[in-house]
C-alpha positions as a printed Julia matrix, in Angstrom:
468×3 Matrix{Float64}:
  6.31   94.43  94.94
  4.19   92.12  92.88
  4.65   94.34  89.84
  8.43   94.25  90.39
  8.43   90.49  90.45
  6.41   90.37  87.27
  8.87   92.76  85.62
 11.76   90.52  86.65
 10.02   87.46  85.22
  9.34   89.3   81.97
 12.96   90.43  81.81
 14.15   86.89  82.51
 12.04   85.5   79.67
 13.47   88.16  77.35
 16.97   87.22  78.46
 16.3    83.63  77.32
 16.02   85.01  73.8
 19.39   86.77  74.08
 21.52   83.76  75.09
 21.31   80.26  76.36
 23.3    81.19  79.45
 20.31   83.21  80.77
 18.19   80.06  80.96
 19.97   79.28  84.21
 20.02   82.77  85.76
 16.46   83.74  84.97
 14.84   81.45  87.54
 17.37   82.56  90.12
 16.38   86.18  89.53
 12.8    85.23  89.87
 13.5    83.69  93.25
 15.94   86.31  94.48
 14.34   89.76  94.32
 17.53   91.46  95.62
 19.33   91.16  92.19
 19.43   94.5   90.36
 18.86   95.15  86.69
 22.41   96.3   86.26
 23.68   92.91  87.43
 21.48   91.19  84.96
 22.65   93.44  82.17
 26.25   92.86  83.13
 25.81   89.14  83.06
 24.09   89.28  79.7
 26.98   91.33  78.33
 29.5    88.86  79.74
 27.7    85.92  78.11
 27.56   87.78  74.83
 31.28   88.5   74.97
 32.03   84.84  75.71
 29.94   83.7   72.75
 31.64   86.23  70.46
 35.08   85.0   71.58
 34.03   81.34  70.91
 32.77   82.28  67.47
 36.01   84.08  66.7
 38.05   81.06  67.8
 36.02   78.69  65.61
 36.25   81.07  62.66
 40.01   81.24  63.1
 40.29   77.42  63.16
 38.15   77.15  60.02
 40.31   79.68  58.19
 43.48   77.87  59.3
 42.15   74.48  58.1
 41.11   76.05  54.79
 44.6    77.43  54.32
 46.16   74.03  55.09
 43.84   72.3   52.59
 44.73   74.8   49.92
 48.4    74.21  50.67
 48.0    70.44  50.37
 45.98   70.9   47.18
 48.75   72.99  45.69
 51.34   70.38  46.67
 49.26   67.57  45.13
 48.85   69.52  41.92
 52.58   70.05  41.79
 53.19   66.32  42.24
 50.62   65.53  39.54
 52.28   67.9   37.12
 55.67   66.33  37.9
 54.28   62.8   37.42
 52.66   63.78  34.12
 55.89   65.28  32.95
 57.8    62.14  33.96
 55.2    59.96  32.2
 55.54   61.96  29.02
 59.3    61.62  29.26
 59.1    57.85  29.79
 56.61   57.5   26.93
 58.95   59.39  24.66
 61.82   57.2   25.84
 59.74   54.04  25.23
 58.86   55.19  21.71
 62.5    55.89  21.06
 63.5    52.46  22.36
 60.83   50.8   20.19
 62.14   52.68  17.16
 65.69   51.62  17.91
 64.56   48.02  18.52
 62.74   47.97  15.17
 65.82   49.31  13.43
 68.06   46.76  15.15
 65.61   43.92  14.35
 65.55   44.93  10.7
 69.33   45.11  10.68
 69.5    41.69  12.37
 67.2    40.14   9.79
 69.27   41.67   7.0
 72.54   40.39   8.42
 71.15   36.98   9.46
 69.79   36.14   6.03
 69.11   32.4    5.73
 70.14   31.91   9.33
 67.0    33.76  10.42
 64.79   31.3    8.55
 66.72   28.4   10.06
 66.35   29.94  13.5
 62.58   30.2   12.97
 62.38   26.54  12.04
 64.48   25.66  15.06
 62.14   27.53  17.37
 59.11   25.93  15.7
 60.63   22.47  16.22
 61.37   23.29  19.84
 57.81   24.5   20.37
 56.37   21.32  18.82
 58.68   19.01  20.78
 58.14   20.72  24.13
 54.55   19.48  24.8
 55.49   15.93  23.77
 58.31   15.82  26.3
 56.23   17.7   28.86
 53.55   14.97  28.79
 55.99   12.05  28.66
 56.51    9.64  31.57
 60.24   10.1   31.24
 59.88   13.82  32.01
 59.28   12.95  35.68
 62.65   11.23  35.8
 64.61   13.55  33.51
 63.17   16.94  34.43
 63.99   20.4   33.11
 63.93   19.55  29.4
 60.46   20.94  28.68
 61.2    24.2   30.5
 64.44   24.69  28.53
 62.68   24.08  25.2
 59.89   26.49  26.17
 62.5    29.14  26.97
 64.25   28.61  23.63
 61.02   28.69  21.6
 59.79   31.91  23.22
 63.1    33.82  23.34
 63.45   36.93  21.17
 67.22   37.04  21.29
 69.65   34.9   19.33
 70.12   31.46  20.91
 73.44   30.48  22.42
 75.3    27.27  21.71
 73.76   25.76  24.84
 70.28   26.7   23.62
 70.95   25.12  20.23
 72.1    21.89  21.91
 68.97   21.69  24.12
 66.67   20.42  21.34
 68.77   17.51  20.0
 69.76   16.49  23.54
 66.12   16.43  24.66
 65.06   14.41  21.61
 67.94   11.96  22.06
 67.11   11.54  25.75
 63.48   10.82  24.83
 64.55    8.2   22.27
 66.73    6.49  24.87
 63.91    6.6   27.43
 61.62    4.73  25.02
 63.84    1.65  25.31
 64.37    1.8   29.08
 62.77   -0.25  31.82
 63.67    1.55  35.03
 62.46    2.37  38.52
 62.45    5.9   39.91
 60.76    7.85  42.71
 58.38   10.73  42.09
 55.18   12.33  43.42
 51.94   10.65  42.37
 48.43   11.89  43.16
 46.19    9.29  44.79
 49.1     7.09  45.86
 48.8     7.85  49.57
 46.79    5.78  52.06
 43.87    8.2   51.86
 44.27    9.18  48.21
 46.61   12.09  48.79
 49.79   12.96  46.89
 52.74   10.81  47.96
 56.27   10.02  46.8
 56.32    6.42  45.55
 58.62    4.22  43.52
 57.45    3.6   39.95
 58.43    0.98  37.39
 58.54    2.66  33.97
 58.33    0.66  30.74
 59.6     2.99  28.04
 57.48    6.14  27.91
 54.21    4.21  27.72
 53.47    2.39  30.97
 54.27    3.02  34.63
 53.06    1.35  37.83
 53.82    1.52  41.53
 56.2    -1.2   42.67
 54.69   -1.85  46.11
 51.05   -2.55  45.28
 51.18   -2.56  41.44
 48.81    0.25  40.55
 49.05    1.78  37.11
 49.41    5.56  36.75
 48.56    8.04  34.02
 49.66   11.54  33.0
 46.94   14.16  33.61
 47.1    17.15  31.24
 43.52   18.4   31.0
 42.32   21.1   33.37
 45.77   21.86  34.77
 48.62   24.2   33.95
 51.25   21.64  34.85
 50.86   17.92  33.99
 51.06   15.5   36.9
 50.93   11.75  37.56
 47.83   10.18  39.08
 46.88    6.62  39.98
 44.19    5.26  37.66
 40.8     5.46  39.35
 39.73    2.15  37.79
 42.59   -0.33  37.6
 42.6    -2.9   34.73
 42.01   -6.6   35.28
 44.16   -8.99  37.23
 46.08  -10.25  34.19
 47.59   -6.79  33.61
 48.6    -6.38  37.24
 49.98   -9.93  37.33
 52.12   -9.33  34.24
 53.41   -6.04  35.67
 54.19   -7.72  39.0
 56.2   -10.34  37.14
 58.23   -7.57  35.52
 58.82   -5.83  38.86
 60.0    -9.06  40.5
 62.07  -10.22  37.53
 65.85  -10.48  37.55
 68.25   -8.59  35.31
 68.37  -10.18  31.85
 65.16  -12.15  32.35
 62.58  -12.06  29.54
 59.13  -11.08  30.77
 55.9   -10.35  28.89
 54.45   -7.08  30.16
 51.48   -4.92  29.12
 52.12   -1.73  27.12
 49.66    1.16  26.79
 50.69    3.38  23.85
 48.07    5.94  24.92
 49.92    6.4   28.23
 47.07    5.27  30.47
 43.9     5.86  28.44
 43.51    2.24  27.32
 44.22    0.93  30.81
 41.56    3.31  32.17
 39.04    1.95  29.66
 40.01   -1.62  30.57
 39.57   -0.79  34.25
 36.04    0.46  33.64
 35.01   -2.81  32.0
 32.53   -4.64  34.27
 33.81   -7.64  36.22
 32.15  -11.05  36.27
 30.33  -10.17  39.48
 29.06   -6.91  37.99
 27.85   -8.7   34.87
 25.98  -11.23  36.99
 24.38   -8.36  38.89
 23.17   -6.95  35.58
 21.04  -10.08  35.13
 18.9    -9.09  38.09
 16.63  -11.48  39.98
 16.12  -13.78  37.02
 19.86  -14.18  36.67
 20.27  -15.18  40.3
 17.44  -17.73  39.95
 19.18  -19.26  36.92
 22.45  -19.52  38.84
 20.63  -21.14  41.75
 19.13  -23.73  39.4
 22.56  -24.32  37.91
 24.04  -24.95  41.35
 21.23  -27.31  42.38
 21.34  -29.22  39.09
 25.14  -29.49  39.2
 25.02  -30.86  42.75
 22.42  -33.49  41.82
 24.25  -34.42  38.62
 27.67  -34.74  40.24
 26.19  -36.71  43.13
 24.45  -39.01  40.67
 27.57  -39.52  38.56
 29.64  -40.4   41.62
 27.03  -42.83  42.96
 26.59  -44.49  39.54
 30.35  -44.85  39.18
 30.64  -46.51  42.6
 27.58  -48.65  41.86
 28.99  -49.77  38.51
 32.35  -50.66  40.05
 30.64  -52.72  42.75
 28.42  -54.47  40.16
 31.45  -55.37  38.0
 33.17  -56.93  40.98
 30.0   -58.85  41.83
 29.7   -60.01  38.23
 33.11  -61.65  38.57
 32.5   -63.24  41.96
 28.76  -63.92  41.38
 28.24  -63.56  45.12
 24.68  -62.88  46.28
 23.95  -60.17  48.86
 22.42  -56.76  49.39
 25.42  -54.44  48.76
 24.52  -53.47  45.16
 21.73  -54.07  42.62
 23.5   -57.01  40.94
 24.13  -58.71  44.27
 20.43  -58.4   45.05
 19.6   -59.93  41.62
 21.86  -62.86  42.46
 20.11  -63.09  45.83
 16.72  -63.27  44.05
 18.14  -66.0   41.78
 19.36  -68.04  44.75
 15.98  -67.77  46.41
 14.04  -68.85  43.29
 16.44  -71.13  41.41
 14.39  -74.24  42.21
 11.3   -72.85  40.52
 10.46  -73.41  36.89
 12.23  -71.37  34.21
  9.34  -69.04  33.49
  8.78  -68.2   37.16
 12.53  -67.64  37.67
 12.64  -65.27  34.73
  9.69  -63.34  36.1
 11.3   -63.09  39.53
 14.52  -61.77  38.02
 12.61  -59.24  35.91
 10.75  -58.14  39.0
 14.01  -57.56  40.89
 15.47  -55.65  37.95
 12.37  -53.46  37.8
 12.74  -52.85  41.51
 16.36  -51.73  41.07
 15.79  -49.54  38.01
 14.27  -46.52  39.87
 17.28  -46.46  42.2
 19.6   -46.35  39.2
 17.6   -43.62  37.38
 16.97  -41.52  40.48
 17.59  -37.7   40.09
 18.32  -38.0   36.36
 14.95  -36.47  35.5
 15.57  -33.6   37.95
 18.77  -32.66  36.16
 17.02  -32.92  32.81
 14.19  -30.64  33.92
 16.59  -28.06  35.31
 18.57  -28.1   32.06
 15.33  -27.37  30.18
 14.07  -24.69  32.59
 17.33  -22.63  32.61
 17.09  -21.38  28.97
 13.39  -20.72  29.46
 14.23  -18.47  32.39
 16.84  -16.81  30.2
 14.15  -16.12  27.63
 11.96  -14.71  30.39
 14.78  -12.35  31.4
 15.19  -11.31  27.76
 11.53  -10.34  27.56
 11.77   -8.44  30.86
 14.85   -6.59  29.62
 13.1    -5.6   26.4
 10.13   -4.32  28.39
 12.5    -2.18  30.51
 14.19   -0.87  27.36
 10.99    0.08  25.58
  9.66    1.69  28.75
 12.77    3.89  28.9
 12.35    4.79  25.22
  8.71    5.68  25.8
  9.47    7.89  28.81
 12.74    9.53  27.77
 13.13    8.91  24.05
 15.98    7.2   22.23
 18.42   10.11  22.37
 20.53    8.8   25.26
 21.71    5.17  24.88
 22.61    4.99  28.58
 18.92    5.08  29.49
 18.39    1.88  27.48
 21.56    0.16  28.63
 20.0    -1.24  31.81
 17.21   -3.11  30.03
 19.53   -4.38  27.3
 21.97   -5.64  29.95
 19.19   -7.57  31.69
 18.06   -9.08  28.37
 21.51  -10.17  27.26
 22.86  -11.35  30.61
 19.83  -13.49  31.43
 20.07  -15.11  28.0
 23.76  -15.81  28.54
 23.19  -17.15  32.05
 20.38  -19.4   30.8
 22.67  -20.91  28.17
 25.56  -21.14  30.63
 23.33  -23.11  33.0
 21.68  -25.3   30.34
 24.81  -26.44  28.49
 26.71  -27.99  31.45
 23.51  -29.45  32.92
 22.74  -31.15  29.6
 26.26  -32.55  29.46
 26.08  -33.79  33.05
 22.66  -35.31  32.41
 24.0   -37.09  29.35
 26.9   -38.51  31.35
 24.63  -39.62  34.2
 22.1   -41.17  31.8
 24.86  -43.03  29.98
 26.24  -44.42  33.23
 22.72  -45.41  34.38
 22.1   -47.24  31.12
 25.43  -49.01  31.54
 24.51  -50.21  35.02
 21.07  -51.22  33.79
 22.67  -53.17  30.97
 24.85  -55.05  33.44
 21.75  -56.14  35.33
 20.01  -57.24  32.11
 23.06  -59.14  30.88
 23.63  -60.94  34.17
 19.93  -61.8   34.53
 19.79  -63.11  30.98
 22.91  -65.16  31.66
 21.36  -66.69  34.76
 18.21  -67.61  32.83
 20.31  -69.08  30.02
 22.34  -71.17  32.45
 19.17  -72.47  34.06
 17.7   -73.34  30.66
 20.89  -75.23  29.67
 20.89  -77.14  32.92
 17.27  -78.17  32.37
 18.06  -79.3   28.86
 20.99  -81.44  30.03
 18.9   -82.96  32.79
 16.14  -83.84  30.35
């Protein structure tokens, strides 16, 4: 029995080599000793037949797919041959059409004669005029002219009467537009609240200048870097005088004569003018030294104006006192008269000394702050010279570090040097003038005191002489 079981196990292991289906039945045979060898053989034969049938089915599918691929390949080759034949036919037809076109063109040139040369000149003129009109401000009001001229200049067929009329009409319209001052609505880039494209009303002066009517911003025609020219608001608007003149034109009545700015470059000159630095920007170029100079100018001007006003009021009061000869404390002359009244009973020499003493006491009040203005007027140009030296140091430092190839690298130091010099002179000149005015008024008031004191002494001397 043991030998039989071993034989079954050996047979089962051999059956594993025959087919994968025996991998399941072999253990069962090992466990069930009642299975006969004929059953095992029958099962092995059944599995073999099933595998043969599966292989036949797969082989049949492969052969069928191969036949279908060959059929599709044959169909594709037929289509390719048909397409090649059609291409050859079309190529032959194209060559024939080219030959006929050449013959017709030669016949046309022969029959046209001088008209062909004239037609060439007409097309050349249309091609030269087209970009001028295309980049004109009037093209955004009278559209379609540039496209028509481009069509005429590039056409290969004979132009019609309408085509021939397009060139003179476009040129005449452009000539009329040069003398027009009109408003029209069109799309302008940068005209919106956030810099987007918006439809706005423009005031056009000829074909040279255009500006928005609501906020008076000049526009320009952009042609570089684009296939189609368009209008754009200038990034840097020119100074207030240009905008003011344009606003006057926009608000003017019909028939009114108004002076308005014209830019023959159609926006380039206005763009350059807009990039010019403003007064505030120029002051900023002076740096710290420039601000110090302006501070000294403000302080000196305040002292000078205050001194001029006080001297004027003092002089007016002294002239009134000179007429009334009333003693008091309201002004220097009144206090001199007060000193005279207090010492008029003394001898002449003592009286004269008392009056001189009072005049000396009043002189510092009259000359007060004049020296401050004078010093500030002298210091301002010195600070300007200091700024010039600092600017030159900055310039030469830039040259040392980067070379002299790029002028922009030296522009900062040169701006500091020039602007501080200008600011120093701007501060010194008015301060000197104000100091001169204040000094002159102080000397006038001082002279009034001297004259009145000398008159009092003279009167006292005459009275003593008469008494004697």
